[in-house]
Tab-separated table of C-alpha atoms in Angstrom:
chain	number	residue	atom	x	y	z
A	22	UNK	CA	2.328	-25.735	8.043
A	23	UNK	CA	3.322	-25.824	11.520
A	24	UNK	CA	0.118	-26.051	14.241
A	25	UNK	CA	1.611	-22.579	15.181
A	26	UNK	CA	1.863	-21.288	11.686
A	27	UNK	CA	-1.728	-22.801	11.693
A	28	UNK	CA	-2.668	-21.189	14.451
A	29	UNK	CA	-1.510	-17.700	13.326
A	30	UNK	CA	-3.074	-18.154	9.538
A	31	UNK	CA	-6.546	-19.238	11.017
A	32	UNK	CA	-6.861	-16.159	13.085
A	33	UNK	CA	-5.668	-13.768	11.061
A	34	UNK	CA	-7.613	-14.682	8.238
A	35	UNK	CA	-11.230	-14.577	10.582
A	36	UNK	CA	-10.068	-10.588	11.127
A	37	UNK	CA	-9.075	-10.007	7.501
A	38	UNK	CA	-12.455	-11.405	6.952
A	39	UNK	CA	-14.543	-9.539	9.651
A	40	UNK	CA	-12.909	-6.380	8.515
A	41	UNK	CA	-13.444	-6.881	5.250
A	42	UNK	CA	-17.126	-7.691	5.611
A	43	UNK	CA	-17.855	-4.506	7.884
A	44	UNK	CA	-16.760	-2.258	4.708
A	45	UNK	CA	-18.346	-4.931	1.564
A	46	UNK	CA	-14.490	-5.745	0.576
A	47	UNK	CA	-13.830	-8.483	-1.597
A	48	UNK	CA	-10.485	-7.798	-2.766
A	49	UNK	CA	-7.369	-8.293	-0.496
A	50	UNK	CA	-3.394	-7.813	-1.449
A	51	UNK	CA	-0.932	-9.831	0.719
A	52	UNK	CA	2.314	-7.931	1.097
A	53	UNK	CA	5.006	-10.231	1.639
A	54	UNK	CA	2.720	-13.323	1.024
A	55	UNK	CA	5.388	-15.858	1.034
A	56	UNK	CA	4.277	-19.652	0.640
A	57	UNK	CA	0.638	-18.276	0.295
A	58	UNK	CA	-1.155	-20.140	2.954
A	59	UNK	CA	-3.052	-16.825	5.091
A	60	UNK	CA	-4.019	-16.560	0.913
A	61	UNK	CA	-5.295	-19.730	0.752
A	62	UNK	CA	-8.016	-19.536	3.359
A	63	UNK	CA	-8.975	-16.028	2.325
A	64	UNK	CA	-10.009	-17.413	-1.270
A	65	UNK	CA	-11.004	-20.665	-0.474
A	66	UNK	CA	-12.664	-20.293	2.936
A	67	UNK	CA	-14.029	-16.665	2.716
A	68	UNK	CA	-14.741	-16.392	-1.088
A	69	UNK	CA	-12.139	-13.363	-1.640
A	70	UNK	CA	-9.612	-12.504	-4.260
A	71	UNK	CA	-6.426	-12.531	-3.016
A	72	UNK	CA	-3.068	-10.889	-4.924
A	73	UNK	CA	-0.252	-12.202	-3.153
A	74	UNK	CA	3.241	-10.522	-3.456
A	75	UNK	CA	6.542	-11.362	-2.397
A	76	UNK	CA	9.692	-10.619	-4.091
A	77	UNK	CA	11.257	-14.045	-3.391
A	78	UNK	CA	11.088	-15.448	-6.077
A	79	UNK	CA	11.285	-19.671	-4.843
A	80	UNK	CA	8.706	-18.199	-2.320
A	81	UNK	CA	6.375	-16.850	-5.223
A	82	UNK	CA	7.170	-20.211	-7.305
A	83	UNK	CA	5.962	-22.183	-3.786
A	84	UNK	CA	2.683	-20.289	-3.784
A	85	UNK	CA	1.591	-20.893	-7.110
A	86	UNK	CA	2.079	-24.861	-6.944
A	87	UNK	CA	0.458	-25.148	-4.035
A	88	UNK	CA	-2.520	-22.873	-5.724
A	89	UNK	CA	-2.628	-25.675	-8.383
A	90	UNK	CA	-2.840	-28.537	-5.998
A	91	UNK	CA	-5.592	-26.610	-4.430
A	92	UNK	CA	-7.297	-25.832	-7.717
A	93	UNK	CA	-6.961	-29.771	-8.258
A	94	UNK	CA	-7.640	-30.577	-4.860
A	95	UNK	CA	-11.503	-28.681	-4.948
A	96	UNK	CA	-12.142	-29.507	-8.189
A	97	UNK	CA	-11.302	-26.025	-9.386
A	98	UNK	CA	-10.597	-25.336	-12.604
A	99	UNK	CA	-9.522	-21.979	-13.798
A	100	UNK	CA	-12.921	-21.580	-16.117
A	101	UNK	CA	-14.874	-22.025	-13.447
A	102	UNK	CA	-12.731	-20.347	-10.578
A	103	UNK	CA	-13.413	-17.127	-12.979
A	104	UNK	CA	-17.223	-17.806	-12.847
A	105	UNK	CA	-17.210	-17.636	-9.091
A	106	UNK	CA	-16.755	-13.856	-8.977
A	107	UNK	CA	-20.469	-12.942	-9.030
A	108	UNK	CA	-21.008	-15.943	-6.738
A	109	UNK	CA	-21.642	-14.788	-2.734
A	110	UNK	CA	-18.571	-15.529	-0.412
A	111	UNK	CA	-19.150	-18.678	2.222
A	112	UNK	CA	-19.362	-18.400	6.248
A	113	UNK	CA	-16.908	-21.241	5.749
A	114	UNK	CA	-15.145	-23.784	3.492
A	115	UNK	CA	-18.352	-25.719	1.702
A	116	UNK	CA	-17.162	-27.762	-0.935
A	117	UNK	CA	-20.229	-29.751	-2.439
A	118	UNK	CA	-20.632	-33.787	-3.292
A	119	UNK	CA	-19.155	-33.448	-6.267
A	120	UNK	CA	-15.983	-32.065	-5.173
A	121	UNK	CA	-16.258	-28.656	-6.300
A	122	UNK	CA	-16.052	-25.602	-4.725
A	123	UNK	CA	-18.284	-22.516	-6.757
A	124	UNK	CA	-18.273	-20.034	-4.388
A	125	UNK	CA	-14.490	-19.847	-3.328
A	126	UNK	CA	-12.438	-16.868	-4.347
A	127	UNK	CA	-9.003	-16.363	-6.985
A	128	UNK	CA	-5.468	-16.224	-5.994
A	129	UNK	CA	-3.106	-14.459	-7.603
A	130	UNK	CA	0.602	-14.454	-7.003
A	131	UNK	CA	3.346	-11.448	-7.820
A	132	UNK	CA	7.039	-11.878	-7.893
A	133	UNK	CA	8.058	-8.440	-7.375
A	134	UNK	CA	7.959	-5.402	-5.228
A	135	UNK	CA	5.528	-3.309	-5.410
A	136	UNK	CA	5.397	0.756	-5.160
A	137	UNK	CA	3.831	2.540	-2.299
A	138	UNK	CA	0.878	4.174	-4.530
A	139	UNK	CA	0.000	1.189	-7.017
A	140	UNK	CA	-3.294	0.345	-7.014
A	141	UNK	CA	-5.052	-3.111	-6.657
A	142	UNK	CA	-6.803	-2.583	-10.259
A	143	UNK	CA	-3.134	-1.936	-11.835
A	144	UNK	CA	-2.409	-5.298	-10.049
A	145	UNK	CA	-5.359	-7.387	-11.413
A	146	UNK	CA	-4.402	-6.115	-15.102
A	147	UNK	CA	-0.953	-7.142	-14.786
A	148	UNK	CA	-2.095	-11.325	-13.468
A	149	UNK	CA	-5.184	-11.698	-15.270
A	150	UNK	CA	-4.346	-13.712	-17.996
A	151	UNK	CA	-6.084	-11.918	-21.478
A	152	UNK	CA	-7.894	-14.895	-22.389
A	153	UNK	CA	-9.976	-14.451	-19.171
A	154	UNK	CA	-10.547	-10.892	-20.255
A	155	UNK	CA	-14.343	-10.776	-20.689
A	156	UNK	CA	-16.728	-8.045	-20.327
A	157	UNK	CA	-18.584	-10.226	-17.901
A	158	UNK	CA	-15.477	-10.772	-15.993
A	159	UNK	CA	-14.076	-7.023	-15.883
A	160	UNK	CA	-18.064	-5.921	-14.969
A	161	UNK	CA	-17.523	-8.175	-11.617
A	162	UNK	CA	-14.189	-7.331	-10.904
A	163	UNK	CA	-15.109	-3.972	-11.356
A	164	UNK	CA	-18.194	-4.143	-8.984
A	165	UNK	CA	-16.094	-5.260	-6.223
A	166	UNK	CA	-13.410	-2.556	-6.984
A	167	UNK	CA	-16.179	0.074	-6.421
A	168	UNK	CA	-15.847	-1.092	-2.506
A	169	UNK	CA	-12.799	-0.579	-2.533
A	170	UNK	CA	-9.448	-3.377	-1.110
A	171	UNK	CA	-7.761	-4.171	1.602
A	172	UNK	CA	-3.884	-4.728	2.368
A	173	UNK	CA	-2.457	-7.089	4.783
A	174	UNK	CA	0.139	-8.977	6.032
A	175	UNK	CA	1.407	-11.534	8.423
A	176	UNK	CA	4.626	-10.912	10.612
A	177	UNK	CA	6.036	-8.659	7.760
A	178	UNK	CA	9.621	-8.756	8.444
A	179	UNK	CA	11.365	-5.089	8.994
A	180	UNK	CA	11.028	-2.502	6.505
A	181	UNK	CA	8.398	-4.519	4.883
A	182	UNK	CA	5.305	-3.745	7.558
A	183	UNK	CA	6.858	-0.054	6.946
A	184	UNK	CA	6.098	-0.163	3.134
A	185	UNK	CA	2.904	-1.758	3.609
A	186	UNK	CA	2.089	1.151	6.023
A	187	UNK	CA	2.761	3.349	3.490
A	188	UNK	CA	1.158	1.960	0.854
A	189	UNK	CA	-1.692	1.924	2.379
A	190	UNK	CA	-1.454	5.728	2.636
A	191	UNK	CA	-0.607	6.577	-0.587
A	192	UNK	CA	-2.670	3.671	-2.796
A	193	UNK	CA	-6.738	3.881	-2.788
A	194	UNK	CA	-6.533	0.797	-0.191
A	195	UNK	CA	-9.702	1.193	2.076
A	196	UNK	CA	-8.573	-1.216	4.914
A	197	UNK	CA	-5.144	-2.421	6.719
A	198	UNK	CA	-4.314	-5.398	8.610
A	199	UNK	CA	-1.032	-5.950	9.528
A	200	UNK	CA	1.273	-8.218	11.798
A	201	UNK	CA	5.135	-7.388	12.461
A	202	UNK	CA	8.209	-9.008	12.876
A	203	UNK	CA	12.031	-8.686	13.088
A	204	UNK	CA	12.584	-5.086	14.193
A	205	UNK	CA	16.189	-5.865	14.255
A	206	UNK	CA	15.798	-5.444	10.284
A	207	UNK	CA	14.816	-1.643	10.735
A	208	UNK	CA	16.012	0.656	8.876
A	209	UNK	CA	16.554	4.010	11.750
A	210	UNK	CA	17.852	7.598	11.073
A	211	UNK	CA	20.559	7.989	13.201
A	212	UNK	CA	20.025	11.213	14.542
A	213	UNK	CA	23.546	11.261	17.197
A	214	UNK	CA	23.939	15.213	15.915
A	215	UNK	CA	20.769	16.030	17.875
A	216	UNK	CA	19.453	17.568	14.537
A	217	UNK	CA	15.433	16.943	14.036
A	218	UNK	CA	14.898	14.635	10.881
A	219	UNK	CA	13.585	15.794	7.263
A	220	UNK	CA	12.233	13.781	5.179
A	221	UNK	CA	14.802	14.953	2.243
A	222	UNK	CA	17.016	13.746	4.308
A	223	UNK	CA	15.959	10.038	4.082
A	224	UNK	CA	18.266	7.948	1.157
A	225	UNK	CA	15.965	5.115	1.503
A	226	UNK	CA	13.563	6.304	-1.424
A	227	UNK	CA	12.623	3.000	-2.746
A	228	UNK	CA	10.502	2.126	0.975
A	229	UNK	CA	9.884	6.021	1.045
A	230	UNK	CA	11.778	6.736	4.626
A	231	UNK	CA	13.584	5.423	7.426
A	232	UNK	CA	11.461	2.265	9.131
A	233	UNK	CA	12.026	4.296	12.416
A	234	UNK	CA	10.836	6.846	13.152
A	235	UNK	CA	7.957	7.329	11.496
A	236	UNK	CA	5.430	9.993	13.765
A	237	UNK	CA	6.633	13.463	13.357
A	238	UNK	CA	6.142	13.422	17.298
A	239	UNK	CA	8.649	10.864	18.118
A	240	UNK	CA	10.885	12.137	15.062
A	241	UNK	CA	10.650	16.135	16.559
A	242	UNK	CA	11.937	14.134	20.029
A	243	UNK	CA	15.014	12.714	18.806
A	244	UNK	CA	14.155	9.787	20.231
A	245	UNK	CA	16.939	6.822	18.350
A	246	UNK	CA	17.112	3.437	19.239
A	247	UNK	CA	19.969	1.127	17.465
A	248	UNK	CA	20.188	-1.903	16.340
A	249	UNK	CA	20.792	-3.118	19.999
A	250	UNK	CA	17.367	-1.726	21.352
A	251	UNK	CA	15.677	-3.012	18.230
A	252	UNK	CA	16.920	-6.401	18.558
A	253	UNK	CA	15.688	-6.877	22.191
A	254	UNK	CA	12.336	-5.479	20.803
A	255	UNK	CA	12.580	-9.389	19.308
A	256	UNK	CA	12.467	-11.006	22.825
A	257	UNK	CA	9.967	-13.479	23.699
A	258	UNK	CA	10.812	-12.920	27.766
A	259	UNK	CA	6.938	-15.146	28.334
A	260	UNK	CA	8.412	-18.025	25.954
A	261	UNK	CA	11.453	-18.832	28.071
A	262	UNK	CA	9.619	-21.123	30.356
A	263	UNK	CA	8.749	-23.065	27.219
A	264	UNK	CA	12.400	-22.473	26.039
A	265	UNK	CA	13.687	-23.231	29.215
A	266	UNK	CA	11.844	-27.107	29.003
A	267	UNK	CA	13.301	-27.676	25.658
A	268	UNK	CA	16.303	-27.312	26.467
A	269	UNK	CA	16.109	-30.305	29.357
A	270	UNK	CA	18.684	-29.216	31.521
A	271	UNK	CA	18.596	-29.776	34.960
A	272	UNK	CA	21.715	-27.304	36.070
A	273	UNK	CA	20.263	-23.982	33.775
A	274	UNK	CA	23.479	-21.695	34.546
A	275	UNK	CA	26.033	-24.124	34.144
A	276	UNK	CA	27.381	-25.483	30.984
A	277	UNK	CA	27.044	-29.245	30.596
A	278	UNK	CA	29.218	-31.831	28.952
A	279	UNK	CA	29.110	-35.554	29.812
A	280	UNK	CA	32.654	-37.587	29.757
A	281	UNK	CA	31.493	-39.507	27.053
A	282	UNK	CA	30.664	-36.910	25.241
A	283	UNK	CA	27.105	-37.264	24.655
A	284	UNK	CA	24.994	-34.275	24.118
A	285	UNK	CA	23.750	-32.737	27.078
A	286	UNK	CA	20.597	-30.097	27.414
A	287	UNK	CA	21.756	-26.512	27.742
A	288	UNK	CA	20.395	-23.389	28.860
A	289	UNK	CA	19.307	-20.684	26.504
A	290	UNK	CA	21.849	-18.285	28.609
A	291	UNK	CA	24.309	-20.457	27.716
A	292	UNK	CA	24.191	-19.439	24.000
A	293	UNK	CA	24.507	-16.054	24.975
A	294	UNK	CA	27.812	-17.299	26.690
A	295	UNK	CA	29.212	-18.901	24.260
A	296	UNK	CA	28.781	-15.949	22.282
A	297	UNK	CA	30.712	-14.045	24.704
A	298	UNK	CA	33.700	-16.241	24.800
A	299	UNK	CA	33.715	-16.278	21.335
A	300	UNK	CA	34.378	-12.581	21.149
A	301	UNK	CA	37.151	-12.885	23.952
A	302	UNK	CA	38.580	-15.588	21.708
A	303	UNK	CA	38.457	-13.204	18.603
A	304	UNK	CA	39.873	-10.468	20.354
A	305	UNK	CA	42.362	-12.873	21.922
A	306	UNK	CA	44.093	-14.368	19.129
A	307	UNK	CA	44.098	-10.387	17.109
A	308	UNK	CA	41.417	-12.049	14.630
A	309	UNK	CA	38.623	-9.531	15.321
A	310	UNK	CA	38.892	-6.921	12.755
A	311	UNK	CA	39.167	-10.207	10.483
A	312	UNK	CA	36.173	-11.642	11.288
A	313	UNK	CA	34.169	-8.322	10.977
A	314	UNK	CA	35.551	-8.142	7.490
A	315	UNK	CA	34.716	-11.995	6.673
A	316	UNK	CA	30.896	-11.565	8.570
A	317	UNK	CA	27.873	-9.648	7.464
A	318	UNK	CA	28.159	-6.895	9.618
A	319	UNK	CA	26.953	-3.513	9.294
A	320	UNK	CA	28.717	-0.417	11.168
A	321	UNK	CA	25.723	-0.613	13.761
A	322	UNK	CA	26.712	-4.523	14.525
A	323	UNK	CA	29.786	-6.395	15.494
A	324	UNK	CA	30.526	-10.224	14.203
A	325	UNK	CA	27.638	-11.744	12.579
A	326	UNK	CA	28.266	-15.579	13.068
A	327	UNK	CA	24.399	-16.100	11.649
A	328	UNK	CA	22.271	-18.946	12.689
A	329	UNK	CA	23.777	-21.935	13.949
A	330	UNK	CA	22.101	-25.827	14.779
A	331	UNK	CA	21.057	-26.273	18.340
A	332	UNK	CA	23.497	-29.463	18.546
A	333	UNK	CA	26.007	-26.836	18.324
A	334	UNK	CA	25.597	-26.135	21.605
A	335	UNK	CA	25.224	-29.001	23.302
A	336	UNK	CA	28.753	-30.078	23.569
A	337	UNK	CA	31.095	-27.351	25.017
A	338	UNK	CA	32.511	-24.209	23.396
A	339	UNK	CA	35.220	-25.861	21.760
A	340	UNK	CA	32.662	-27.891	20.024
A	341	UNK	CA	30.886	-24.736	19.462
A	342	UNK	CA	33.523	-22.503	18.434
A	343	UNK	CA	34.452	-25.049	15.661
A	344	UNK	CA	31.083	-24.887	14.263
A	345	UNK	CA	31.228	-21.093	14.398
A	346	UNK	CA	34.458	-19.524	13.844
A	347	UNK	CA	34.420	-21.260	10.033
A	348	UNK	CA	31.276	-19.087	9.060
A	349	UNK	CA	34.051	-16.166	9.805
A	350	UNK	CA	36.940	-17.869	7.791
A	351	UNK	CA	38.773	-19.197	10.665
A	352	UNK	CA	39.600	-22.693	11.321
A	353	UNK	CA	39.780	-24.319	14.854
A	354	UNK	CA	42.111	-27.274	14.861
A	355	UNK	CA	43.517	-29.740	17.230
A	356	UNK	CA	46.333	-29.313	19.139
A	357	UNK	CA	47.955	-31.991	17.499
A	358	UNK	CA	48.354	-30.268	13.774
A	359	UNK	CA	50.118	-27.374	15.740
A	360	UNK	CA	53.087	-25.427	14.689
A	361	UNK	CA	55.690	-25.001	17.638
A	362	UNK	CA	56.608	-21.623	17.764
A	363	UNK	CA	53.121	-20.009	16.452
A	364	UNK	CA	50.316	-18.909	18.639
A	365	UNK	CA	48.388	-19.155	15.338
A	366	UNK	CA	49.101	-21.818	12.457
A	367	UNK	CA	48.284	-20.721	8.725
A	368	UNK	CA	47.016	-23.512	6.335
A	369	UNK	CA	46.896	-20.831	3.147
A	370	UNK	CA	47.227	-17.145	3.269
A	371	UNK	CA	43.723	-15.720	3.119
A	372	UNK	CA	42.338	-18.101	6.084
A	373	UNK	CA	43.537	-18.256	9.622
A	374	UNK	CA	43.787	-21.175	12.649
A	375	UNK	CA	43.453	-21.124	16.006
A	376	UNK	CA	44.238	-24.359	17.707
A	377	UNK	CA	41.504	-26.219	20.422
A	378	UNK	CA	43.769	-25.456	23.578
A	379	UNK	CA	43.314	-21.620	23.185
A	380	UNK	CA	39.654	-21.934	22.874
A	381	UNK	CA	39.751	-24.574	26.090
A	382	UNK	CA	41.605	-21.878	27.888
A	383	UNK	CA	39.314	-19.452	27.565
A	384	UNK	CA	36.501	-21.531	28.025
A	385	UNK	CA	37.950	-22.354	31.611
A	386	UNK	CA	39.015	-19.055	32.596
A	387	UNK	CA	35.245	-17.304	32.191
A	388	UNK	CA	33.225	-20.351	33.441
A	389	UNK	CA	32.421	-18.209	36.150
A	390	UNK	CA	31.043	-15.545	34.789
A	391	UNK	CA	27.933	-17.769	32.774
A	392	UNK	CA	25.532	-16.576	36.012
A	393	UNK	CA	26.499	-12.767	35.231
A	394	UNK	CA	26.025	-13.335	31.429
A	395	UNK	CA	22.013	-14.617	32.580
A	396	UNK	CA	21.765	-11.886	34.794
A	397	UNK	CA	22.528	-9.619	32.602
A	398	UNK	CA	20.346	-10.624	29.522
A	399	UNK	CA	17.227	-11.132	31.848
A	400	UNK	CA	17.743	-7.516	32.686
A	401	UNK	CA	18.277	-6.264	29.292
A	402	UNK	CA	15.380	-8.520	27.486
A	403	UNK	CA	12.432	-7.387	30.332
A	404	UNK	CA	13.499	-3.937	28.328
A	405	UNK	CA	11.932	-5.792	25.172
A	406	UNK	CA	7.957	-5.130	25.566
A	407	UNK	CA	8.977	-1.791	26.359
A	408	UNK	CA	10.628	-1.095	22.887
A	409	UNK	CA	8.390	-3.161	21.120
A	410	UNK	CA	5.520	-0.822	21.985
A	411	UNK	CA	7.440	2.221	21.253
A	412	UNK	CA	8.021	1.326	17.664
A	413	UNK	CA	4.339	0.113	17.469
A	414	UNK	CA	2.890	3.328	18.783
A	415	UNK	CA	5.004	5.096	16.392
A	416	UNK	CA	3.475	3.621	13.826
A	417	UNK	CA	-0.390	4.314	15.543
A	418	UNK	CA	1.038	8.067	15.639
A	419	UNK	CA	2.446	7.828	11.999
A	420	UNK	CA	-1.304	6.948	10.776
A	421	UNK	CA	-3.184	9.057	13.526
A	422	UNK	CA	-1.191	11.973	11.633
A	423	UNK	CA	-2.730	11.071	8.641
A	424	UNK	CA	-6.127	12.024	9.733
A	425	UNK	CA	-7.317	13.776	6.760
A	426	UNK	CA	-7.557	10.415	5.067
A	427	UNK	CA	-7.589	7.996	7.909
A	428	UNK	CA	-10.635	7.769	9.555
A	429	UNK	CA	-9.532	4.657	12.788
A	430	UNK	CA	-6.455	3.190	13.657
A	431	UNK	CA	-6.627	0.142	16.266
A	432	UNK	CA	-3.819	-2.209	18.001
A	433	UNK	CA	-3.809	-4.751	19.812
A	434	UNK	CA	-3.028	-8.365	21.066
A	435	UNK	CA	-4.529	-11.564	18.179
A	436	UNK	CA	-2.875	-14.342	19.514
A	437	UNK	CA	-1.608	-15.751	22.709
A	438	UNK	CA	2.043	-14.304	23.197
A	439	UNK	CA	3.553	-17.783	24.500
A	440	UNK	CA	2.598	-19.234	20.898
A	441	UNK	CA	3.323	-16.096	18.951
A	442	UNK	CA	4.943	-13.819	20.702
A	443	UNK	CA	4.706	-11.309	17.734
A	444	UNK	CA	0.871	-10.803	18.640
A	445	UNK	CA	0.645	-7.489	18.071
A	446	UNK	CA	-1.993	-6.273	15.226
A	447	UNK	CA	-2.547	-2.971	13.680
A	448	UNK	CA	-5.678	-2.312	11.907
A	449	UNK	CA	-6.363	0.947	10.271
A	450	UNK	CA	-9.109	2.413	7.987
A	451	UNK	CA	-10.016	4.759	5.515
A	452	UNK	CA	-12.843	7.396	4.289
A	453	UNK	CA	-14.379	6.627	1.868
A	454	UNK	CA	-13.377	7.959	-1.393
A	455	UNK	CA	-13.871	7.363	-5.140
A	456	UNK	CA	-13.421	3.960	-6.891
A	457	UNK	CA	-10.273	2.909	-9.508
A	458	UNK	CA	-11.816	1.064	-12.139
A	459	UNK	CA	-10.081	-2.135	-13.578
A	460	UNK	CA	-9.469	-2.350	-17.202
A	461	UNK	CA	-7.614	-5.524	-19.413
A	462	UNK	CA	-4.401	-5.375	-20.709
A	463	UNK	CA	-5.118	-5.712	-24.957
């Protein structure tokens, strides 16, 4: 893990953990568990049992053997990691002389998706291997069932932190802490007619709705966003001075390129830039409705290029647009294999060439106009916190609403924003109602 990733896992887990204890919960699902390391130190450093579940599947298959190692690592087997569910969970990781560990948790790990109302004793019948199927066992799993679960996650990515929200509405979870990410990855009703949304209206019926909105207050308002908005809702604006020193360049609106061609540090406007041009170029050369077709974009979005390697940047936009352009099925190629006669040379049918000197030209012509591109985005990204809050109070409303059953909702900052600047946590709790038993598969 990375120290950040660390960082993130460590504190997380602690609240998981304090929550957990205020209501006697020793059962926890991870939605969208991924490698499994926030599940790691909620088994083996708080005592609980953890289902993880991701529907990657070389995610899920990256959880479990680095479960094993673990099991290896503490001396664990899976006899004895059984026998520790009567044991009481640790303050901390205590793992004895002898290497083993008696009072840590189980993990579990799901490759699937899972519905909005399935329980956490469905779950447990489904990884529970029948061999570990004792009365003794099903007695202390169902013990800890009587007090209930709690569902989590850490920076769930789009719809995902919707569906756990959900979930936790509709399943017998007691507790709900949750971290979000990528609100680019939103699904939103589109609501341009001005018409107030229904919920039969929704044709997302596997996540249960739209991702936005999700309060009947903001959804009455007809308040939309688009994937523009919800992409700036992604802005780090406190991490650019961090950005701004990895990217060691001294001159931070002006594009850089040594004579000898050696990589020189460029701003993070200058991304945005070369973004820009690249659209010109499209647009230019009558290759734009192409490279929609050969990108994943959506009607919402223009040309996708998709992630790209910092050196990439680092050498001009003709060095740039030759690393981008073939993600669209275009070619950039040197002057020197051009066709006399042909603003654009063909090299087979179904994939199109534009040659370096048109991609120079344009280069030159809007070198100028790098400063307004900075301008611009430092305007439109201090818009991010703004948006970011609105789709998190949406969600606060979306649960407040639910008041029958939900008895506190809470958000607010975990970590420091220049580290993570997804920070934001929502934790939300339930009355008490009555228990879901566990019983073995025969």
């Amino acid at each position: 893990m990375s120290p950040k990733k660390q960082l993130e896992v460590q504190v997380l887990a602690g609240l998981v953990h304090s929550v957990a204890e205020e209501f006697g919960i020793d059962l926890v699902m991870d939605l969208g568990a991924g490698q499994g390391y926030l599940d790691s130190v909620l088994c083996y450093q708080y005592g609980k049992i953890v289902i993880g579940v991701d529907d990657d599947q070389v995610q899920t298959c990256g959880a479990k053997r680095r479960s094993n190692r673990l099991l290896e690592q503490y001396g664990m087997t899976k006899t004895r990691a059984a026998m520790s569910l009567t044991a009481p969970h640790p303050s901390g990781l205590n793992v004895p002389e002898n290497g083993a560990n008696a009072s840590c948790g189980r993990m579990f790990h799901i490759n699937r998706r899972v519905s909005h109302a399935e329980s956490f004793a469905s779950l447990l019948s489904e990884v529970v291997p029948t061999m570990e199927a004792s009365m003794e066992t099903a007695n202390a799993y169902n013990s800890k069932l009587k007090e209930g679960w709690l569902l989590c996650g850490l920076h769930s990515c789009g719809d995902l932190s919707v569906a756990a929200i959900r979930h936790f509405l509709e399943s017998d979870a007691r507790a709900l802490v949750l971290v979000s990410c990528c609100y680019n990855k939103l699904s939103e009703y589109s609501n341009k007619a001005g018409r107030v949304l229904a919920e039969d209206e929704s044709n997302m019926a596997e996540l249960g709705g739209f991702g936005y909105p999700l309060s009947s207050y903001l959804r009455k308002s007809c308040f939309t966003l688009g994937f523009t908005a919800r992409t700036l809702a992604c802005q780090a604006t406190c991490r650019w001075d961090e950005d701004w020193k990895d990217s060691s360049s001294t001159e931070p609106a002006v594009v850089q390129e040594s004579l000898n061609h050696e990589p020189a540090g460029v701003s993070p406007f200058t991304r945005h830039h070369f973004r820009a041009l690249l659209q010109v170029l499209l647009k230019e050369t009558g290759l734009l409705d192409y490279a929609r077709q050969h990108s994943a974009s959506s009607p919402e979005q223009d040309v996708i290029v998709g992630r790209l390697r910092s050196t990439a940047f680092n050498r001009g936009f003709v060095a740039y647009a030759k690393v981008a352009l073939p993600k669209l099925g275009i070619d950039l190629i040197p002057d020197l294999e051009y066709s006399p006669g042909h603003s654009l040379k063909t090299q087979h049918p179904a994939r199109p060439t534009i040659v370096e000197s048109v991609a120079s030209g344009i280069a030159q012509r809007f070198a100028w106009r790098e400063k307004q591109i900075a301008a611009v985005w430092t305007l439109r990204a201090m818009m991010g916190s703004a948006i970011e809050s609105l789709i998190l109070i949406d969600r606060v409303l979306f649960l407040a609403e639910a008041s029958e059953n939900v008895d506190s909702v809470k958000l607010f900052p975990l970590f420091d924003p220049v580290d993570s600047p997804r920070n934001m946590v929502l934790v939300a709790t339930k009355k008490r109602k009555g228990s879901v038993y566990f019983n073995f598969k025969n």
